Amino acid sequence: MSYRFFHAQPPVDAQFTLAGDQAHHAINVMRYQVGDQIVIFDGRGTEHDAEIELLSKKQLTARLLGTRTLDRSLARRVTIAASLPKGDRQKFLIEKLVELGVDQLLPLATTRSVAEVKPKVIARIEKQVIEASKQCGRNFLMQVAPPISVSQLCNTGCEDLAAGMEDAVKLLAHPYDSQSLSEISLAPDQPVAIAVGPEGGFTDDEVARLVDDGWQPISFGPTILRIETAAIAAATIFGIGNTGN
Ligand code: SAM
């Protein structure tokens, strides 16, 4: 696979102009030259082959060679609603959820959450989503919603903020008094949403609220997993591990 760059807009007069991070990566990191071929994807399912025609210090122009629609999504739509860890652990989590084909991330603001998910954090996560998608070949970007509370997740906020979750089986990752994995059986195209709590765990009230709203408690095993391990396990078990892809 040729190296991939993200550009949301379609070509203009059969040309792409890359600037900012994407151009910096191509020019200064990959050290591409005029005549080299690259792949440009738009994050909505279309990718283009292109040949570099012009390079300056901060911008490159590439000529369109061909276009295709290529969907590398899983058969099932997977949503992870997680209280995010901080720093490198957050970055690691985002990268792995993108690689594993998660469609949508809902940052959960719970009573015991430690990372405040401000708009600048969402902007940083969106950049990390693009970088991970470049690397892993994803053509549809993982959607990142604004942070939502447990109440919003349980109420109409769900429909407003989490389009596509309406028919999802809702699972609550919870180490205690829960069903085991073997008790859950889903059709390969059944959408699923999994809620993962903060380091301190969901409060009893939050668990009760989620259960009332139809979230089924499920345990991934007898040990206590950190947030990112639990979220990655959920994405693996219910995503690539259980969809027939
Ligand atoms: N002391 C916390 C508690 O009592 O819940 C541990 C929280 S754990 C570090 C973070 C989150 O990962 C939990 O809220 C839960 O959603 C998920 N999790 C951890 N271990 C799990 C397991 N064995 N099965 C299912 N979910 C798990």
Short mmCIF file of C-alpha atoms and ligand atoms in Angstrom, two decimals:
data_model
loop_
_atom_site.label_atom_id
_atom_site.label_comp_id
_atom_site.label_asym_id
_atom_site.label_seq_id
_atom_site.Cartn_x
_atom_site.Cartn_y
_atom_site.Cartn_z
CA MET A 1 0.00 0.00 0.00
CA SER A 2 1.42 3.44 -0.93
CA TYR A 3 1.72 5.92 1.89
CA ARG A 4 -1.61 7.54 2.72
CA PHE A 5 -2.49 11.16 3.34
CA PHE A 6 -5.76 12.66 4.54
CA HIS A 7 -7.53 15.37 2.55
CA ALA A 8 -11.25 15.86 3.14
CA GLN A 9 -11.95 17.84 -0.03
CA PRO A 10 -12.33 16.37 -3.53
CA PRO A 11 -9.72 17.21 -6.19
CA VAL A 12 -9.97 20.56 -7.97
CA ASP A 13 -9.15 20.35 -11.70
CA ALA A 14 -7.77 16.84 -11.03
CA GLN A 15 -5.31 18.19 -8.48
CA PHE A 16 -4.90 18.03 -4.70
CA THR A 17 -3.07 20.64 -2.67
CA LEU A 18 -1.86 19.40 0.71
CA ALA A 19 -0.74 21.87 3.38
CA GLY A 20 -0.27 21.84 7.17
CA ASP A 21 0.39 18.53 8.96
CA GLN A 22 -0.20 16.39 5.88
CA ALA A 23 2.26 18.34 3.74
CA HIS A 24 4.82 18.45 6.56
CA HIS A 25 4.62 14.68 6.88
CA ALA A 26 5.06 14.10 3.15
CA ILE A 27 7.81 16.67 2.59
CA ASN A 28 9.87 16.68 5.79
CA VAL A 29 9.23 13.27 7.32
CA MET A 30 8.73 10.96 4.31
CA ARG A 31 10.90 13.17 2.06
CA TYR A 32 8.77 12.53 -1.01
CA GLN A 33 9.93 13.89 -4.36
CA VAL A 34 8.20 15.04 -7.53
CA GLY A 35 7.02 11.94 -9.42
CA ASP A 36 6.35 9.83 -6.30
CA GLN A 37 2.92 8.25 -5.97
CA ILE A 38 0.76 8.60 -2.89
CA VAL A 39 -2.76 7.66 -1.79
CA ILE A 40 -5.13 10.37 -0.58
CA PHE A 41 -8.25 9.44 1.41
CA ASP A 42 -11.16 11.66 2.39
CA GLY A 43 -12.31 9.90 5.59
CA ARG A 44 -15.73 9.22 4.05
CA GLY A 45 -14.92 6.10 2.05
CA THR A 46 -13.12 7.40 -1.04
CA GLU A 47 -9.44 7.09 -1.79
CA HIS A 48 -7.41 8.43 -4.70
CA ASP A 49 -4.09 7.55 -6.29
CA ALA A 50 -2.08 10.67 -7.04
CA GLU A 51 1.36 11.64 -8.30
CA ILE A 52 3.32 14.48 -6.75
CA GLU A 53 3.81 17.30 -9.27
CA LEU A 54 5.05 20.23 -7.22
CA LEU A 55 6.76 20.56 -3.84
CA SER A 56 7.60 23.60 -1.77
CA LYS A 57 8.66 23.78 1.90
CA LYS A 58 5.08 23.77 3.21
CA GLN A 59 2.83 22.57 0.41
CA LEU A 60 2.57 19.88 -2.20
CA THR A 61 0.45 19.48 -5.29
CA ALA A 62 -0.46 16.04 -6.59
CA ARG A 63 -2.21 15.07 -9.83
CA LEU A 64 -5.15 12.69 -9.63
CA LEU A 65 -4.48 9.30 -11.25
CA GLY A 66 -7.54 7.32 -10.14
CA THR A 67 -10.35 7.14 -7.61
CA ARG A 68 -12.05 4.23 -5.86
CA THR A 69 -14.55 3.68 -3.10
CA LEU A 70 -13.14 1.21 -0.64
CA ASP A 71 -14.77 0.35 2.66
CA ARG A 72 -12.61 -1.46 5.20
CA SER A 73 -15.25 -1.17 7.95
CA LEU A 74 -16.41 -4.09 10.08
CA ALA A 75 -19.73 -5.78 9.32
CA ARG A 76 -20.99 -4.55 12.70
CA ARG A 77 -21.20 -0.97 13.91
CA VAL A 78 -19.25 -0.69 17.19
CA THR A 79 -19.58 2.23 19.61
CA ILE A 80 -17.34 2.60 22.65
CA ALA A 81 -18.54 4.97 25.38
CA ALA A 82 -15.54 5.33 27.67
CA SER A 83 -14.25 7.52 30.43
CA LEU A 84 -10.90 8.48 28.88
CA PRO A 85 -7.55 7.97 30.57
CA LYS A 86 -4.98 10.77 30.39
CA GLY A 87 -1.80 11.40 28.38
CA ASP A 88 -0.05 8.56 26.57
CA ARG A 89 -2.65 6.07 27.71
CA GLN A 90 -5.35 8.15 26.00
CA LYS A 91 -3.30 8.34 22.79
CA PHE A 92 -2.68 4.59 22.86
CA LEU A 93 -6.40 3.94 23.35
CA ILE A 94 -7.43 6.14 20.41
CA GLU A 95 -4.87 4.54 18.07
CA LYS A 96 -5.99 1.01 18.96
CA LEU A 97 -9.72 1.76 18.69
CA VAL A 98 -9.13 3.16 15.20
CA GLU A 99 -7.08 0.10 14.16
CA LEU A 100 -9.74 -2.23 15.54
CA GLY A 101 -12.46 -0.59 13.44
CA VAL A 102 -14.53 1.12 16.15
CA ASP A 103 -17.03 3.41 14.41
CA GLN A 104 -17.73 5.84 17.16
CA LEU A 105 -16.16 6.97 20.44
CA LEU A 106 -18.30 8.70 23.06
CA PRO A 107 -16.06 10.25 25.73
CA LEU A 108 -17.95 9.60 28.98
CA ALA A 109 -17.93 12.21 31.74
CA THR A 110 -18.58 10.14 34.87
CA THR A 111 -18.46 11.05 38.56
CA ARG A 112 -14.97 9.58 38.91
CA SER A 113 -13.51 10.57 35.50
CA VAL A 114 -10.05 12.13 35.74
CA ALA A 115 -9.48 13.52 32.23
CA GLU A 116 -11.52 16.61 31.38
CA VAL A 117 -12.42 16.35 27.71
CA LYS A 118 -12.36 20.00 26.58
CA PRO A 119 -12.84 21.00 22.92
CA LYS A 120 -9.04 21.20 22.49
CA VAL A 121 -8.78 17.57 23.67
CA ILE A 122 -11.39 16.52 21.10
CA ALA A 123 -9.42 18.39 18.41
CA ARG A 124 -6.24 16.54 19.46
CA ILE A 125 -8.06 13.19 19.44
CA GLU A 126 -9.40 13.92 15.94
CA LYS A 127 -5.83 14.45 14.73
CA GLN A 128 -4.81 11.16 16.34
CA VAL A 129 -7.73 9.46 14.56
CA ILE A 130 -6.46 10.76 11.21
CA GLU A 131 -2.89 9.64 11.89
CA ALA A 132 -4.02 6.16 12.94
CA SER A 133 -6.32 5.90 9.90
CA LYS A 134 -3.44 6.84 7.58
CA GLN A 135 -1.38 4.04 9.01
CA CYS A 136 -3.98 1.28 9.21
CA GLY A 137 -5.80 1.82 5.91
CA ARG A 138 -9.16 2.90 7.29
CA ASN A 139 -11.19 4.95 4.85
CA PHE A 140 -13.96 6.01 7.23
CA LEU A 141 -12.77 8.03 10.21
CA MET A 142 -13.83 6.95 13.71
CA GLN A 143 -16.34 9.59 14.84
CA VAL A 144 -15.58 11.30 18.14
CA ALA A 145 -18.58 12.83 19.91
CA PRO A 146 -18.43 15.68 22.42
CA PRO A 147 -18.21 14.39 26.01
CA ILE A 148 -21.48 13.10 27.44
CA SER A 149 -22.63 12.26 30.93
CA VAL A 150 -24.13 8.95 31.98
CA SER A 151 -27.55 10.69 32.11
CA GLN A 152 -27.17 11.91 28.53
CA LEU A 153 -26.08 8.45 27.44
CA CYS A 154 -29.26 7.08 29.00
CA ASN A 155 -31.62 9.77 27.69
CA THR A 156 -32.44 11.45 24.44
CA GLY A 157 -28.84 12.63 24.30
CA CYS A 158 -28.14 9.19 23.01
CA GLU A 159 -30.09 9.82 19.84
CA ASP A 160 -28.77 13.35 19.40
CA LEU A 161 -25.14 12.63 20.10
CA ALA A 162 -24.79 9.03 19.05
CA ALA A 163 -26.47 8.67 15.69
CA GLY A 164 -26.47 5.06 14.63
CA MET A 165 -26.73 3.64 18.15
CA GLU A 166 -30.52 3.32 18.09
CA ASP A 167 -30.57 -0.43 17.36
CA ALA A 168 -27.44 -1.25 19.31
CA VAL A 169 -27.23 -3.93 21.98
CA LYS A 170 -25.95 -1.96 24.97
CA LEU A 171 -23.31 -3.60 27.16
CA LEU A 172 -21.87 -2.27 30.40
CA ALA A 173 -18.30 -3.43 31.03
CA HIS A 174 -18.47 -4.25 34.70
CA PRO A 175 -16.24 -6.73 36.54
CA TYR A 176 -18.78 -7.53 39.28
CA ASP A 177 -22.05 -9.52 39.27
CA SER A 178 -22.13 -9.61 35.50
CA GLN A 179 -22.86 -12.02 32.69
CA SER A 180 -19.83 -13.74 31.23
CA LEU A 181 -18.88 -13.38 27.59
CA SER A 182 -20.24 -16.82 26.74
CA GLU A 183 -23.74 -15.64 27.67
CA ILE A 184 -23.79 -12.96 24.97
CA SER A 185 -24.60 -14.00 21.42
CA LEU A 186 -24.93 -11.40 18.67
CA ALA A 187 -25.63 -11.61 14.94
CA PRO A 188 -22.56 -10.54 12.91
CA ASP A 189 -24.25 -7.31 11.78
CA GLN A 190 -25.89 -6.46 15.12
CA PRO A 191 -24.66 -3.00 16.20
CA VAL A 192 -23.20 -2.93 19.70
CA ALA A 193 -22.29 -0.21 22.19
CA ILE A 194 -20.06 -0.87 25.20
CA ALA A 195 -19.71 1.50 28.18
CA VAL A 196 -16.36 1.49 30.01
CA GLY A 197 -15.92 3.27 33.33
CA PRO A 198 -13.10 5.37 34.84
CA GLU A 199 -10.15 4.12 36.92
CA GLY A 200 -12.27 4.40 40.06
CA GLY A 201 -15.14 2.55 38.39
CA PHE A 202 -18.74 3.63 37.82
CA THR A 203 -20.58 4.66 41.00
CA ASP A 204 -23.42 2.42 42.19
CA ASP A 205 -25.89 5.11 41.04
CA GLU A 206 -24.35 5.18 37.56
CA VAL A 207 -24.48 1.40 37.30
CA ALA A 208 -28.14 1.41 38.42
CA ARG A 209 -28.97 4.18 35.91
CA LEU A 210 -27.32 2.34 33.03
CA VAL A 211 -28.93 -0.98 33.93
CA ASP A 212 -32.34 0.73 34.12
CA ASP A 213 -31.70 2.05 30.63
CA GLY A 214 -31.05 -1.45 29.27
CA TRP A 215 -27.25 -1.66 29.48
CA GLN A 216 -26.42 -5.30 30.26
CA PRO A 217 -23.49 -5.76 32.69
CA ILE A 218 -20.82 -7.98 31.23
CA SER A 219 -17.51 -9.18 32.62
CA PHE A 220 -14.43 -9.84 30.49
CA GLY A 221 -12.88 -12.09 33.12
CA PRO A 222 -11.83 -12.31 36.76
CA THR A 223 -9.12 -9.60 36.73
CA ILE A 224 -9.59 -5.82 36.86
CA LEU A 225 -8.54 -4.24 33.57
CA ARG A 226 -7.43 -0.65 33.14
CA ILE A 227 -9.71 1.57 31.04
CA GLU A 228 -7.76 1.18 27.82
CA THR A 229 -7.40 -2.59 28.25
CA ALA A 230 -11.15 -2.95 28.87
CA ALA A 231 -12.04 -0.74 25.87
CA ILE A 232 -9.59 -2.53 23.56
CA ALA A 233 -10.82 -5.92 24.78
CA ALA A 234 -14.41 -4.82 24.09
CA ALA A 235 -13.52 -3.62 20.59
CA THR A 236 -11.63 -6.84 19.87
CA ILE A 237 -14.24 -9.22 21.23
CA PHE A 238 -17.29 -7.51 19.72
CA GLY A 239 -15.59 -6.02 16.68
CA ILE A 240 -12.97 -7.96 14.74
CA GLY A 241 -13.46 -11.08 16.84
CA ASN A 242 -17.16 -11.50 16.26
CA THR A 243 -18.29 -10.07 12.93
CA GLY A 244 -17.11 -12.54 10.32
CA ASN A 245 -14.77 -9.95 8.71
N1 SAM B 1 -11.88 -0.15 40.92
C1 SAM B 1 -12.71 -0.02 39.75
C2 SAM B 1 -14.05 -0.71 39.96
O1 SAM B 1 -14.26 -1.14 41.05
O2 SAM B 1 -14.86 -0.77 39.06
C3 SAM B 1 -11.97 -0.55 38.56
C4 SAM B 1 -12.24 0.23 37.36
S1 SAM B 1 -11.40 -0.36 35.94
C5 SAM B 1 -9.78 0.21 36.20
C6 SAM B 1 -12.02 0.69 34.66
C7 SAM B 1 -13.19 0.16 33.91
O3 SAM B 1 -12.79 -0.93 33.09
C8 SAM B 1 -14.34 -0.38 34.73
O4 SAM B 1 -15.19 0.64 35.19
C9 SAM B 1 -15.03 -1.31 33.75
O5 SAM B 1 -15.90 -0.58 32.89
C10 SAM B 1 -13.87 -1.87 32.95
N2 SAM B 1 -13.40 -3.17 33.43
C11 SAM B 1 -12.28 -3.42 34.15
N3 SAM B 1 -12.13 -4.73 34.37
C12 SAM B 1 -13.18 -5.35 33.78
C13 SAM B 1 -13.59 -6.71 33.63
N4 SAM B 1 -12.91 -7.71 34.16
N5 SAM B 1 -14.73 -6.96 32.95
C14 SAM B 1 -15.45 -5.94 32.41
N6 SAM B 1 -15.10 -4.65 32.50
C15 SAM B 1 -13.98 -4.35 33.16
#
